[in-house]
Every structure is written in C-alpha cells, then in structure tokens.
Coordinates of C-alpha atoms in Angstrom, one line a residue:
Chain A
M1 CA 9.4 -19.1 -27.1
L2 CA 9.6 -20.3 -23.4
E3 CA 12.1 -22.8 -22.3
L4 CA 12.5 -24.4 -18.8
R5 CA 15.6 -26.6 -18.2
N6 CA 15.7 -28.8 -15.0
V7 CA 14.2 -26.4 -12.8
T8 CA 13.8 -27.3 -9.3
A9 CA 12.1 -25.1 -6.8
G10 CA 10.1 -25.1 -3.7
Y11 CA 9.3 -23.1 -0.4
G12 CA 11.7 -23.2 2.5
A13 CA 12.8 -26.9 3.1
F14 CA 9.9 -28.2 1.1
T15 CA 10.6 -28.9 -2.8
A16 CA 7.5 -28.8 -5.0
L17 CA 9.3 -29.2 -8.3
W18 CA 11.9 -31.5 -9.2
D19 CA 14.0 -31.2 -12.4
V20 CA 11.3 -29.9 -14.7
S21 CA 12.0 -29.3 -18.3
L22 CA 9.2 -27.8 -20.6
D23 CA 9.0 -25.6 -23.7
V24 CA 6.5 -23.6 -25.2
A25 CA 6.6 -22.6 -28.9
A26 CA 4.8 -19.1 -30.1
G27 CA 1.3 -19.3 -30.9
E28 CA 1.0 -22.7 -29.0
A29 CA -1.7 -23.4 -26.2
V30 CA -0.1 -25.8 -23.7
A31 CA -1.5 -27.2 -20.6
V32 CA -0.1 -28.7 -17.4
V33 CA -2.4 -31.0 -15.6
G34 CA -2.3 -32.9 -12.6
P35 CA -3.8 -33.6 -9.3
N36 CA -3.7 -31.1 -6.3
G37 CA -0.4 -30.4 -4.9
A38 CA 1.4 -31.5 -7.9
G39 CA 3.3 -28.4 -8.3
K40 CA 1.3 -26.7 -11.0
T41 CA 0.9 -23.4 -9.4
T42 CA 4.5 -23.5 -8.3
L43 CA 5.5 -24.0 -11.8
L44 CA 3.6 -20.9 -12.8
R45 CA 5.0 -18.8 -9.9
V46 CA 8.6 -19.8 -10.9
I47 CA 8.0 -18.7 -14.7
S48 CA 6.3 -15.4 -13.5
G49 CA 9.2 -14.6 -11.1
M50 CA 7.1 -14.9 -7.8
I51 CA 9.5 -17.5 -6.4
A52 CA 13.1 -18.0 -7.8
P53 CA 14.0 -21.5 -8.9
R54 CA 16.6 -23.2 -6.8
A55 CA 18.4 -24.8 -9.9
G56 CA 17.8 -24.8 -13.6
A57 CA 17.3 -22.2 -16.1
L58 CA 14.6 -20.3 -17.6
T59 CA 14.6 -18.6 -21.0
F60 CA 11.9 -16.4 -22.6
E61 CA 12.5 -15.2 -26.2
G62 CA 16.2 -16.0 -26.1
A63 CA 16.6 -13.9 -22.8
S64 CA 17.4 -15.5 -19.6
L65 CA 14.8 -14.8 -16.9
T66 CA 16.1 -17.1 -14.2
G67 CA 15.4 -15.8 -10.8
R68 CA 14.3 -12.4 -12.2
P69 CA 11.8 -10.6 -10.0
A70 CA 8.0 -10.4 -11.3
Y71 CA 7.7 -6.7 -12.2
E72 CA 10.7 -7.6 -14.6
V73 CA 9.1 -10.8 -15.9
V74 CA 5.9 -9.0 -16.8
A75 CA 8.2 -6.2 -18.8
H76 CA 9.3 -9.0 -20.8
G77 CA 5.9 -10.1 -22.0
I78 CA 4.6 -12.6 -19.7
A79 CA 1.5 -12.1 -18.1
H80 CA 0.1 -14.2 -15.0
V81 CA -3.3 -14.7 -14.2
P82 CA -2.7 -15.9 -10.6
E83 CA -4.7 -18.7 -8.8
G84 CA -7.8 -17.4 -7.3
R85 CA -8.2 -14.6 -9.6
R86 CA -6.6 -12.0 -7.2
I87 CA -8.4 -9.0 -8.9
F88 CA -8.6 -5.7 -6.7
P89 CA -11.9 -6.1 -5.1
M90 CA -12.3 -2.4 -3.9
L91 CA -11.3 -0.8 -7.3
T92 CA -13.7 -0.5 -10.3
V93 CA -13.6 -2.7 -13.1
A94 CA -12.1 0.2 -15.1
D95 CA -9.3 1.1 -12.7
N96 CA -8.4 -2.8 -12.4
L97 CA -7.7 -2.6 -16.1
K98 CA -5.9 0.5 -15.8
M99 CA -3.6 -1.3 -13.1
G100 CA -3.0 -4.0 -15.8
A101 CA -1.3 -1.5 -18.0
Y102 CA 0.9 -0.3 -15.2
L103 CA 4.2 -0.4 -17.0
K104 CA 5.2 2.3 -19.1
V105 CA 5.1 0.4 -22.7
A106 CA 1.5 -0.8 -21.7
R107 CA 0.3 2.3 -20.6
R108 CA 1.2 4.2 -24.0
A109 CA -1.0 1.6 -25.7
Y110 CA -3.6 1.8 -23.2
A111 CA -6.7 3.0 -25.1
E112 CA -6.0 0.3 -27.8
S113 CA -5.7 -2.6 -25.2
L114 CA -8.8 -1.6 -23.4
E115 CA -10.7 -1.5 -26.7
R116 CA -9.4 -5.1 -27.4
V117 CA -10.3 -6.3 -23.9
F118 CA -13.8 -5.0 -24.0
A119 CA -14.2 -6.5 -27.6
L120 CA -13.1 -9.9 -25.8
F121 CA -15.3 -9.6 -22.8
P122 CA -18.2 -7.1 -23.4
V123 CA -19.3 -7.7 -19.8
L124 CA -16.5 -6.0 -18.8
S125 CA -17.3 -2.7 -20.5
E126 CA -20.8 -2.8 -19.3
R127 CA -19.7 -3.0 -15.8
R128 CA -16.7 -0.8 -16.0
R129 CA -18.0 1.4 -13.2
Q130 CA -18.6 -1.2 -10.7
R131 CA -16.6 -2.5 -7.8
A132 CA -14.6 -5.4 -9.0
G133 CA -15.7 -7.2 -5.9
S134 CA -19.4 -7.3 -6.6
L135 CA -18.8 -9.1 -10.0
S136 CA -19.6 -13.0 -10.1
G137 CA -16.9 -15.5 -10.1
G138 CA -17.0 -15.7 -13.8
E139 CA -17.0 -12.2 -14.5
Q140 CA -14.0 -11.7 -12.1
Q141 CA -12.1 -14.4 -13.8
M142 CA -12.6 -12.6 -17.1
L143 CA -11.3 -9.4 -15.6
A144 CA -8.4 -11.1 -14.1
V145 CA -7.6 -12.4 -17.7
G146 CA -8.6 -8.9 -19.1
R147 CA -6.3 -7.3 -16.8
A148 CA -3.3 -9.7 -17.6
L149 CA -4.0 -9.1 -21.4
M150 CA -3.7 -5.0 -20.5
S151 CA 0.1 -5.6 -20.0
R152 CA 0.3 -6.5 -23.8
P153 CA 1.9 -9.9 -23.2
R154 CA 3.0 -12.4 -25.7
L155 CA 2.6 -15.2 -23.2
V156 CA -0.3 -15.7 -20.9
L157 CA -0.1 -17.9 -17.8
L158 CA -3.5 -19.0 -16.6
D159 CA -3.6 -20.7 -13.0
E160 CA -6.9 -22.5 -12.4
P161 CA -9.1 -20.2 -14.2
S162 CA -12.0 -22.8 -13.5
M163 CA -11.6 -22.9 -9.9
G164 CA -14.8 -22.2 -8.0
L165 CA -17.0 -21.6 -11.1
A166 CA -20.3 -23.3 -11.9
P167 CA -20.0 -25.8 -14.5
V168 CA -21.8 -23.7 -17.0
M169 CA -19.6 -20.9 -16.3
V170 CA -16.6 -23.1 -17.0
L171 CA -17.7 -23.9 -20.5
R172 CA -18.2 -20.3 -21.2
L173 CA -14.8 -19.3 -19.9
F174 CA -13.1 -21.9 -21.9
D175 CA -14.7 -20.7 -24.9
L176 CA -13.4 -17.3 -24.0
I177 CA -10.0 -18.6 -23.4
R178 CA -10.2 -20.1 -26.9
R179 CA -11.0 -16.7 -28.4
V180 CA -8.0 -15.3 -26.5
R181 CA -6.0 -17.8 -28.3
E182 CA -7.2 -17.0 -31.6
E183 CA -6.3 -13.3 -30.9
G184 CA -2.7 -14.6 -31.2
Y185 CA -1.6 -15.0 -27.5
T186 CA 0.6 -18.1 -26.6
I187 CA -1.0 -19.6 -23.6
L188 CA 0.3 -21.8 -20.8
I189 CA -2.4 -23.0 -18.7
V190 CA -2.6 -25.0 -15.5
E191 CA -5.8 -26.7 -14.7
Q192 CA -7.5 -29.6 -12.6
N193 CA -10.5 -29.7 -15.2
V194 CA -8.4 -32.0 -17.6
R195 CA -11.3 -33.0 -19.8
Q196 CA -12.1 -29.5 -20.8
V197 CA -8.5 -28.1 -20.9
L198 CA -7.4 -31.2 -23.2
K199 CA -9.9 -30.0 -25.8
L200 CA -8.6 -26.4 -25.7
V201 CA -4.9 -26.9 -26.0
D202 CA -2.5 -28.4 -28.5
R203 CA -0.2 -30.1 -26.3
A204 CA -0.1 -31.1 -22.4
Y205 CA 2.3 -32.0 -19.7
L206 CA 1.4 -34.2 -17.0
L207 CA 2.9 -33.2 -13.5
E208 CA 2.7 -35.5 -10.5
A209 CA 4.3 -34.9 -7.0
G210 CA 6.7 -32.4 -8.6
H211 CA 7.8 -34.5 -11.5
L212 CA 6.9 -34.3 -15.1
K213 CA 5.3 -37.7 -15.7
M214 CA 4.2 -37.5 -19.5
E215 CA 3.9 -35.2 -22.3
G216 CA 2.1 -35.3 -25.7
R217 CA -0.5 -33.8 -27.9
A218 CA -3.7 -33.1 -26.4
E219 CA -5.6 -35.8 -28.0
A220 CA -3.2 -38.4 -27.7
L221 CA -3.0 -37.9 -24.2
A222 CA -6.6 -37.9 -23.6
E223 CA -6.7 -41.2 -25.3
Q224 CA -4.2 -42.8 -22.9
D225 CA -5.9 -45.2 -20.6
F226 CA -3.8 -44.3 -17.6
V227 CA -4.6 -40.4 -18.0
R228 CA -8.4 -41.3 -18.8
K229 CA -8.8 -43.3 -15.5
A230 CA -6.9 -41.0 -13.3
Y231 CA -7.9 -37.6 -14.3
V232 CA -10.5 -37.6 -16.9
G233 CA -12.7 -39.9 -15.0
L234 CA -13.9 -42.1 -17.8
Chain B
M1 CA -13.4 30.1 -8.6
S2 CA -15.5 27.8 -6.5
A3 CA -16.8 28.3 -3.0
G4 CA -14.5 25.6 -1.8
R5 CA -11.5 27.6 -3.0
V6 CA -12.7 30.7 -1.5
G7 CA -13.4 28.9 1.7
V8 CA -9.6 27.7 1.7
G9 CA -8.3 31.3 0.9
V10 CA -10.1 32.8 3.8
L11 CA -9.1 30.1 6.2
L12 CA -5.4 30.5 5.2
A13 CA -5.6 34.3 5.4
A14 CA -7.1 34.0 8.9
L15 CA -4.4 31.7 9.9
V16 CA -1.6 34.0 8.6
A17 CA -3.2 37.0 10.2
A18 CA -3.9 35.3 13.4
P19 CA -0.8 36.7 15.1
F20 CA -1.8 40.1 14.9
V21 CA -5.3 39.7 16.4
P22 CA -5.4 40.9 19.7
M23 CA -6.4 37.9 22.1
G24 CA -5.3 39.5 25.6
G25 CA -4.2 37.1 28.3
M26 CA -5.3 34.0 26.4
R27 CA -2.7 34.8 23.6
Q28 CA 0.1 32.4 24.7
Y29 CA -2.2 29.6 25.4
I30 CA -4.0 29.7 22.1
F31 CA -0.7 29.8 20.2
H32 CA 0.3 27.0 22.1
V33 CA -2.7 25.0 21.2
L34 CA -2.5 25.8 17.5
I35 CA 1.2 25.1 17.1
Q36 CA 0.5 21.8 18.8
I37 CA -2.3 21.0 16.2
F38 CA -0.1 22.0 13.4
V39 CA 3.0 20.1 14.4
W40 CA 0.7 16.9 15.3
S41 CA -1.4 17.2 12.1
F42 CA 1.6 17.2 10.1
I43 CA 3.0 14.2 11.8
G44 CA -0.4 12.5 11.6
G45 CA -0.4 13.1 7.8
A46 CA 2.8 11.5 7.5
W47 CA 1.5 8.7 9.4
A48 CA -1.4 8.5 7.0
L49 CA 0.7 8.3 3.9
M50 CA 1.2 4.8 5.0
G51 CA -1.7 4.1 6.7
R52 CA -4.1 4.8 4.0
F53 CA -2.4 2.1 1.8
G54 CA -2.9 -0.6 4.4
L55 CA 0.4 -0.2 6.2
V56 CA -0.6 0.4 9.6
S57 CA 2.2 1.4 11.9
L58 CA 1.8 1.1 15.5
G59 CA 5.3 2.4 16.2
H60 CA 5.6 5.8 14.5
G61 CA 7.0 7.1 17.7
A62 CA 10.2 5.4 16.8
F63 CA 10.9 7.9 14.0
L64 CA 9.6 10.7 16.2
G65 CA 12.1 10.0 19.0
L66 CA 14.8 9.1 16.8
G67 CA 14.5 12.6 15.0
A68 CA 13.8 14.6 18.1
Y69 CA 16.7 13.0 20.3
T70 CA 19.4 13.1 17.4
T71 CA 19.1 16.7 16.9
T72 CA 18.8 17.3 20.6
L73 CA 21.8 15.2 21.5
L74 CA 24.0 16.8 18.7
W75 CA 23.1 20.2 19.8
N76 CA 23.4 19.5 23.5
F77 CA 26.9 17.6 23.3
F78 CA 28.3 19.0 20.0
G79 CA 26.9 22.4 19.6
L80 CA 25.7 21.2 16.0
T81 CA 22.9 23.4 14.7
P82 CA 19.6 21.6 14.6
W83 CA 19.4 22.4 10.9
L84 CA 22.4 20.3 10.5
G85 CA 21.1 18.0 13.3
A86 CA 18.1 17.5 11.4
L87 CA 19.8 16.4 8.2
V88 CA 21.4 13.5 10.3
A89 CA 18.3 12.7 12.0
V90 CA 16.7 12.4 8.5
V91 CA 19.4 10.0 7.3
L92 CA 19.3 7.8 10.5
T93 CA 15.4 7.7 10.3
A94 CA 15.5 6.7 6.7
A95 CA 17.8 4.1 7.6
L96 CA 15.9 3.0 10.5
A97 CA 12.7 2.8 7.9
V98 CA 14.6 0.7 5.7
I99 CA 15.5 -1.7 8.3
V100 CA 11.9 -2.1 9.4
A101 CA 10.5 -2.2 5.8
Y102 CA 12.8 -4.1 3.9
P103 CA 12.4 -7.6 5.8
C104 CA 8.6 -6.9 6.4
S105 CA 8.2 -6.5 2.4
R106 CA 10.5 -9.5 1.6
F107 CA 8.8 -11.9 3.9
Q108 CA 5.3 -10.4 3.4
V109 CA 4.8 -9.3 6.9
I110 CA 1.4 -7.4 6.2
G111 CA -1.7 -6.3 7.9
H112 CA -1.8 -7.1 11.7
Y113 CA 1.7 -8.7 11.7
F114 CA 3.1 -5.4 10.2
G115 CA 1.4 -3.5 13.0
L116 CA 3.0 -5.7 15.7
V117 CA 6.4 -5.5 14.1
T118 CA 6.3 -1.5 14.4
L119 CA 4.8 -1.7 17.7
A120 CA 7.8 -3.5 18.9
V121 CA 10.0 -1.1 17.0
G122 CA 8.6 1.8 18.8
E123 CA 9.0 0.2 22.2
V124 CA 12.6 -0.8 21.4
V125 CA 13.4 2.8 20.7
R126 CA 11.9 4.1 23.7
L127 CA 13.6 1.4 25.9
L128 CA 17.0 2.4 24.2
I129 CA 16.4 6.2 25.1
I130 CA 15.9 5.1 28.6
A131 CA 18.7 2.8 28.8
E132 CA 21.1 5.1 27.7
R133 CA 20.7 7.5 30.5
D134 CA 24.1 9.0 30.4
W135 CA 23.2 10.7 27.4
T136 CA 19.6 11.0 27.3
G137 CA 18.7 11.6 30.8
G138 CA 16.5 8.2 30.9
S139 CA 13.0 8.7 31.4
L140 CA 13.6 12.1 33.1
G141 CA 13.9 13.3 29.8
L142 CA 16.4 16.0 28.5
T143 CA 16.2 19.6 28.2
V144 CA 17.4 21.3 25.1
R145 CA 20.4 23.3 26.0
P146 CA 19.4 27.1 25.9
A147 CA 21.1 29.2 23.6
G148 CA 20.7 32.3 25.8
A149 CA 19.0 34.6 23.5
D150 CA 16.8 34.3 20.3
S151 CA 18.9 32.4 17.8
L152 CA 18.4 31.0 14.4
V153 CA 21.3 28.8 14.5
A154 CA 19.8 27.1 17.8
V155 CA 16.4 27.6 16.6
Q156 CA 15.4 28.9 19.6
F157 CA 12.7 31.8 20.1
A158 CA 11.3 33.3 22.8
D159 CA 8.2 34.6 20.8
K160 CA 5.8 31.8 20.0
R161 CA 4.6 33.6 17.0
V162 CA 7.9 32.6 15.3
F163 CA 7.2 28.7 15.9
Y164 CA 3.6 29.5 15.0
Y165 CA 4.6 30.4 11.4
A166 CA 7.1 27.8 11.4
A167 CA 4.4 25.2 12.2
L168 CA 1.9 26.6 9.9
V169 CA 4.5 26.3 6.9
L170 CA 5.4 22.7 8.2
W171 CA 1.7 21.6 7.9
A172 CA 1.3 23.2 4.6
L173 CA 4.4 21.4 3.4
G174 CA 2.7 18.1 4.7
L175 CA -0.4 18.8 3.0
W176 CA 1.5 19.5 -0.2
V177 CA 3.4 16.2 0.2
W178 CA 0.2 14.3 0.6
H179 CA -1.3 16.0 -2.5
R180 CA 1.7 15.2 -4.5
V181 CA 1.6 11.5 -3.4
D182 CA -2.4 11.5 -4.0
R183 CA -2.1 12.7 -7.6
S184 CA 1.0 10.3 -8.6
M185 CA 1.2 6.8 -10.1
A186 CA 2.8 5.8 -6.9
R187 CA -0.7 6.2 -5.3
S188 CA -2.2 3.7 -7.7
A189 CA 0.5 1.2 -7.4
M190 CA 0.4 1.5 -3.7
E191 CA -3.5 1.0 -3.6
A192 CA -2.9 -2.0 -5.7
I193 CA -0.4 -3.2 -3.4
G194 CA -2.5 -2.7 -0.3
E195 CA -5.2 -4.8 -1.9
D196 CA -3.4 -7.6 -3.0
E197 CA 0.4 -7.8 -3.1
T198 CA 0.5 -10.7 -5.2
A199 CA -1.9 -9.4 -7.9
A200 CA 0.1 -6.0 -7.8
A201 CA 3.4 -7.9 -8.6
S202 CA 1.5 -9.8 -11.4
V203 CA 0.9 -6.6 -13.1
G204 CA 4.6 -5.5 -12.8
I205 CA 4.5 -3.4 -9.8
H206 CA 7.7 -3.2 -7.9
V207 CA 6.2 -4.0 -4.5
T208 CA 9.3 -4.1 -2.4
R209 CA 10.5 -0.7 -3.8
F210 CA 7.1 1.1 -3.4
K211 CA 6.8 -0.1 0.1
I212 CA 10.3 1.0 1.2
A213 CA 9.7 4.3 -0.7
I214 CA 6.5 5.0 1.2
T215 CA 7.8 4.1 4.5
V216 CA 10.9 6.1 4.2
L217 CA 9.0 8.9 3.3
S218 CA 6.5 8.8 6.0
A219 CA 9.3 7.9 8.7
V220 CA 11.3 11.0 7.5
L221 CA 8.3 13.4 7.6
T222 CA 7.6 12.0 11.0
A223 CA 10.9 12.7 12.3
V224 CA 11.0 16.2 11.0
G225 CA 7.7 16.6 13.1
G226 CA 9.4 15.1 16.1
I227 CA 12.3 17.6 15.6
A228 CA 9.8 20.7 15.1
Y229 CA 8.0 19.6 18.4
A230 CA 11.3 19.2 20.4
Q231 CA 12.7 22.6 19.3
Y232 CA 9.5 24.1 20.4
I233 CA 8.9 22.5 23.6
A234 CA 12.8 22.7 24.3
Y235 CA 12.6 19.3 26.1
V236 CA 12.5 15.7 24.9
N237 CA 10.9 12.9 26.8
P238 CA 11.1 9.1 26.0
D239 CA 7.2 9.0 26.8
T240 CA 6.0 11.8 24.8
L241 CA 8.3 11.1 21.7
A242 CA 8.7 7.4 21.4
G243 CA 6.9 4.1 22.5
I244 CA 3.2 2.9 22.4
G245 CA 1.6 5.9 23.9
V246 CA 2.5 8.7 21.5
S247 CA 2.4 6.0 18.6
L248 CA -1.3 5.2 19.3
R249 CA -2.0 8.8 20.0
I250 CA -1.1 9.5 16.2
V251 CA -3.0 6.7 15.1
F252 CA -6.2 7.6 16.7
A253 CA -6.2 11.1 15.6
V254 CA -5.8 10.1 12.2
V255 CA -8.4 7.3 12.2
L256 CA -10.9 9.7 13.9
G257 CA -10.3 12.3 11.2
G258 CA -10.3 10.1 8.3
M259 CA -6.9 8.6 6.9
Y260 CA -8.2 8.8 3.3
A261 CA -8.6 12.4 2.9
L262 CA -6.3 15.4 2.6
L263 CA -7.7 17.2 5.7
G264 CA -8.5 14.0 7.6
P265 CA -5.4 14.0 9.8
T266 CA -5.8 17.8 10.4
V267 CA -9.5 17.6 11.6
G268 CA -8.6 14.5 13.8
T269 CA -5.6 16.2 15.5
A270 CA -7.5 19.3 16.2
L271 CA -10.3 17.4 17.3
T272 CA -8.3 15.2 19.7
I273 CA -6.1 18.0 20.9
A274 CA -9.3 20.3 21.6
L275 CA -11.1 17.7 23.4
A276 CA -8.2 16.6 25.5
E277 CA -7.9 20.6 26.5
V278 CA -11.6 20.8 27.3
L279 CA -11.8 17.7 29.3
R280 CA -8.6 18.7 31.0
V281 CA -10.1 22.2 31.8
V282 CA -13.7 20.7 32.8
F283 CA -12.4 18.0 35.2
G284 CA -9.1 19.3 36.0
I285 CA -8.0 17.3 39.1
T286 CA -11.1 16.7 40.6
Y287 CA -12.0 13.2 38.9
V288 CA -8.5 12.0 38.2
G289 CA -8.8 9.8 35.1
M290 CA -12.2 11.1 33.7
A291 CA -10.8 13.1 30.9
E292 CA -9.0 9.9 29.4
T293 CA -12.1 7.7 30.1
I294 CA -14.2 10.1 28.2
Y295 CA -11.6 10.6 25.4
G296 CA -11.4 6.8 24.9
L297 CA -15.1 6.2 24.9
L298 CA -15.6 8.9 22.4
L299 CA -13.0 7.4 20.2
I300 CA -14.5 3.9 20.2
V301 CA -17.8 5.3 19.4
F302 CA -16.4 7.4 16.6
I303 CA -14.4 4.5 14.9
I304 CA -17.4 2.0 15.2
F305 CA -19.8 4.6 13.7
L306 CA -17.8 6.6 11.3
P307 CA -15.1 4.4 9.9
S308 CA -13.9 6.7 7.3
G309 CA -13.2 9.5 9.8
I310 CA -15.2 12.5 10.8
Y311 CA -13.9 14.6 7.9
G312 CA -14.2 11.4 5.5
S313 CA -17.8 10.9 6.4
V314 CA -18.6 14.4 6.1
R315 CA -17.0 15.1 2.6
D316 CA -18.5 11.7 1.4
L317 CA -22.1 13.0 2.5
L318 CA -21.2 16.3 0.6
R319 CA -20.0 14.6 -2.4
R320 CA -23.1 12.3 -2.6
R321 CA -25.9 14.9 -2.4
P322 CA -25.2 16.6 -5.8
R323 CA -25.2 13.5 -7.4
S324 CA -28.6 12.7 -6.4
Q325 CA -30.0 15.9 -8.0
P326 CA -31.1 16.0 -11.6
A327 CA -28.2 16.6 -13.8
A328 CA -28.0 20.2 -15.2
P329 CA -28.1 20.6 -19.1
V330 CA -24.6 20.5 -20.5
T331 CA -25.2 23.2 -23.1
A332 CA -27.0 26.5 -22.7

C-alpha cells in the first residue's frame, strides 16, 4: 500500500532521515519506534507531504507521491494526526470534525463519516458543542484522530498519540486505536511508548539517529534483548 | 421581516435620501465627513478580510499608496482615465500582494513576524514615493491634474453629492464582498489556517493558495479605496496614503469597531473619524497635541476592555440576551 524507497530528508543543512526504506501493506498496523530525535516525526511529515524528501521515492497504492504537497496527499487517502494533536482550539468539536471533511469527496460523505466517528468516540458526540480547547488531553487526541478519519482515509498516520497523556489515558487511547484498526483502517504509528505500541501493531521498525536499525514482527522485536533493554525498560 | 431588517432598510433609505435634506451652511462639511467615513470604512473592511484570520497587516498603506499614485500618475503624465488607471493599479497591487504573501506563506512567516514584514513593506512604498520626487512630488505630494470641468473620464466633479453616492456604493460593495467571504467555504479554511497552519494542511487545505488569495483580495480592495480617496481629495501625499501612520490608523479603527463583524470596521471608522473631528473642533490650536493624546488614550482603553470591538461586543451582548430567556414553545 505504502512504499518508501531510500528516502533522505531534513531541514535546511540538517539531515534527519538517511536512506530509509519502509513498507506498509493494506490492513496492517505498523509502528516506527525509537528514541527522541531519531527522525520519527520527520518520517511522517515526509509521507504526509509536509516536507519534501531530498532523495528517494514515495508510492501510495501505486501512485507516486514523492514531493507532493500535503493537500494532495490527503486527497489520495492518507490522513495525518500531527504531533501534539493540533486541533483547532477555538472551534467547537463539531466544527473541528467538519474541517476534517474539508475535501469535496469527504464532504459528500460527511454525515456518514460523522456517525462513524461518533460511534468510535461517543465522548465527542457528547461534547460536540464545546470548544475543542476545553477538552481534556485524551479527548483532544480522540478529536484529532476523529478529525483525521473524517477525510475518509485508507491509511492513518499517528504521531506520538500518547504524548502528554496520563498513563491511564494512554491505555484507553491504545484501546481506541485498536478499535480504529478493527474498522479496517491501515495504520502507521510513531511512538516512544514502545511497550504499549508493540502490543498494538503487527510489525515495527526501529529508527535510530535517522537510520532504520531493525525491522520485524512486533512480538519478535519485543523479545530482542537489545530492544528490551534500550526501549522497553525491562 | 425582522426588526433588524426594517432598521437596515430605514438606515439605507436615510443614507440615499441624505443629499436632499436641507442642511444649510454645514452641508459641505457633513458630506465631507460622510464620504471620508464611507471610503475609510471600505478600506477598513478590506483590511479586516485578512485581519480576522490572523493575518494582521501593519502595512496596508503600501496598497493604498500604490493604487492612488498609479492612477494619479497615469492621469497626470499620460492623460489615462482613472477608470483604466484603476485597472493598472489593481494589477500592480495584486502583484505586490503576491510578492509579499508568497514568501511569507512558504516560509511560515506568521503572527507578529508577518506584521513586521508588512510594516516594512508599507514604509518601503512610502520612501519610494518620496525618493521618486521628479514624478511623485516627493513628500510635498501631488495634485491630481484638474480636468477643468466636471468630467466622468477624469472622475472629477465639483458637486460632493456625486462622490457621496460613489462612496456609498463603494461601501456597500465592500460589505457585499465581506458577506460573500463570510458565507463561503474559504472562511472555514481561513479560520482553520489562522488557528493552526499545520493542522489546516493536514486536513487537506491548500494553505498557501488561500493565504495568497485573501491577501490579494484585501490588497486590491484597499487599492480601490486609495484610488477613490485620491480622486475625491484630488491630492495625493505619501504620508496620508502610505507608510506607518495611515496603516496603523486603518488597524486601530477596525480593532476599535471589531474585526469579526460585518459592520465592525464601519462603526470603528465612523467613531474614530467623528472623535478626531470633535477633538479637533474642541481643542483646535489651543492645546497642540491634546486631540491626539485623548484619541490615543481612548483607543488603549477600548482595546483593553473591549477586545472584540465596540460593535462586536454590543452584538454579542444582544445575541446572548435572548438565549438566556426561556425558550418559546416550538408548536402553537
């Protein structure tokens, strides 16, 4: 479904990603884990078109998306839930979701998408008239995911969904993401919370200082001594 | 028909009929003030098209000056009618707007930084006008070459009523544009961009295109306002039509009235112009600078205590009140 071939990217003179190749098959849930500053967020930003790669190719469902801008990537069926949630705080919950269905194709299916999102996250339905900025951190994250689903994507990119959430909330959120997955969305998730995310996904990549270090089944990776010591903390 | 609509109808009828009301010796003065209010309200409304979405420009004088000077120079030196001159001016202003907006959008120059960039643009245009004194008359300004008699080609009329109606139409046009933008999908897109550009891009909004489009629209309307003002006053001056002074005057009036409401810029402009006139008449030349001091103090007080503007606050108050009353039964 999604293929990255030898992608190199960065900001100005700084290179954050070196020669990264990665695949996500339809229906899969894949994680990219690694320490702070490994280039995880940059990777998602390249895929969603927020920054253009310096070298390499990006293909989604057979179409080349290399260097295409963000608004085009969304139209192709990739939704990005950016780091730090990035909801529209002054707009209501309902308006945030409406903005998620901004593209014409998504707008046509607005009512149906809204029903789906409310079924997944009932709390959003309860708070639909509230200003998004007044939601709790966990609810804001749900809203960010819900807003992404409103664009009717096939692939959802999640950037550090657990960031800044209380441990209890993190568990609940991962449960919800699991349900999103069961709805048939393909998921590429970037996380520092390695232990939790490995329970959620099928496969994982380990990113370190801009290089892909390891790749494998989630269970196998969790078993590896090296990973356990460095990231799982056991 | 709601009471609001009737009120609007009465107000419009009064404005249209005003020139036929006998006013005695005050006539010229009253028309002069009203024309100023309409033209500057239109310009304020044009500014607010950007301002309400967080694109706070502190250099709209650049567009004002570019518009006014282009038509005036083309008329004075080449005899080109201001109608065509206005077209040239609009094209030039749109180009300047793109030159300012494109890099700002590409490199995410937003918020205060955007304000500073526009501030510089306004000053650059003012200094260019002063530097090209062989053409523009420098800081002494330039008189629009008189056509001799009333002339539609030159857009010069001795009777203020012509300008009064023209200004009224211009003002209404500005309100119409505002209304169209307010009702469009572009408004939601711009609001999203104003809140968070990254998030807006992530839902598929073409951030750069929208920002450039709204900047061009705002700049072009501002230039039209500048042209109208120049034709009416028949004199252009770098300080009244470009630079920081006039740019900030536009911003203050709009912030005072409220930049998120249709009539906010109009209310703000009417109040600032009326206030300036009253202070000028009361203090005259007895206490030099007193009028400006009071004007400045009042602005500070208003901006601190009424952040959504006078008109915006009053409107919010009126809207809130009916909601607190018990809801009327839906069916009879």
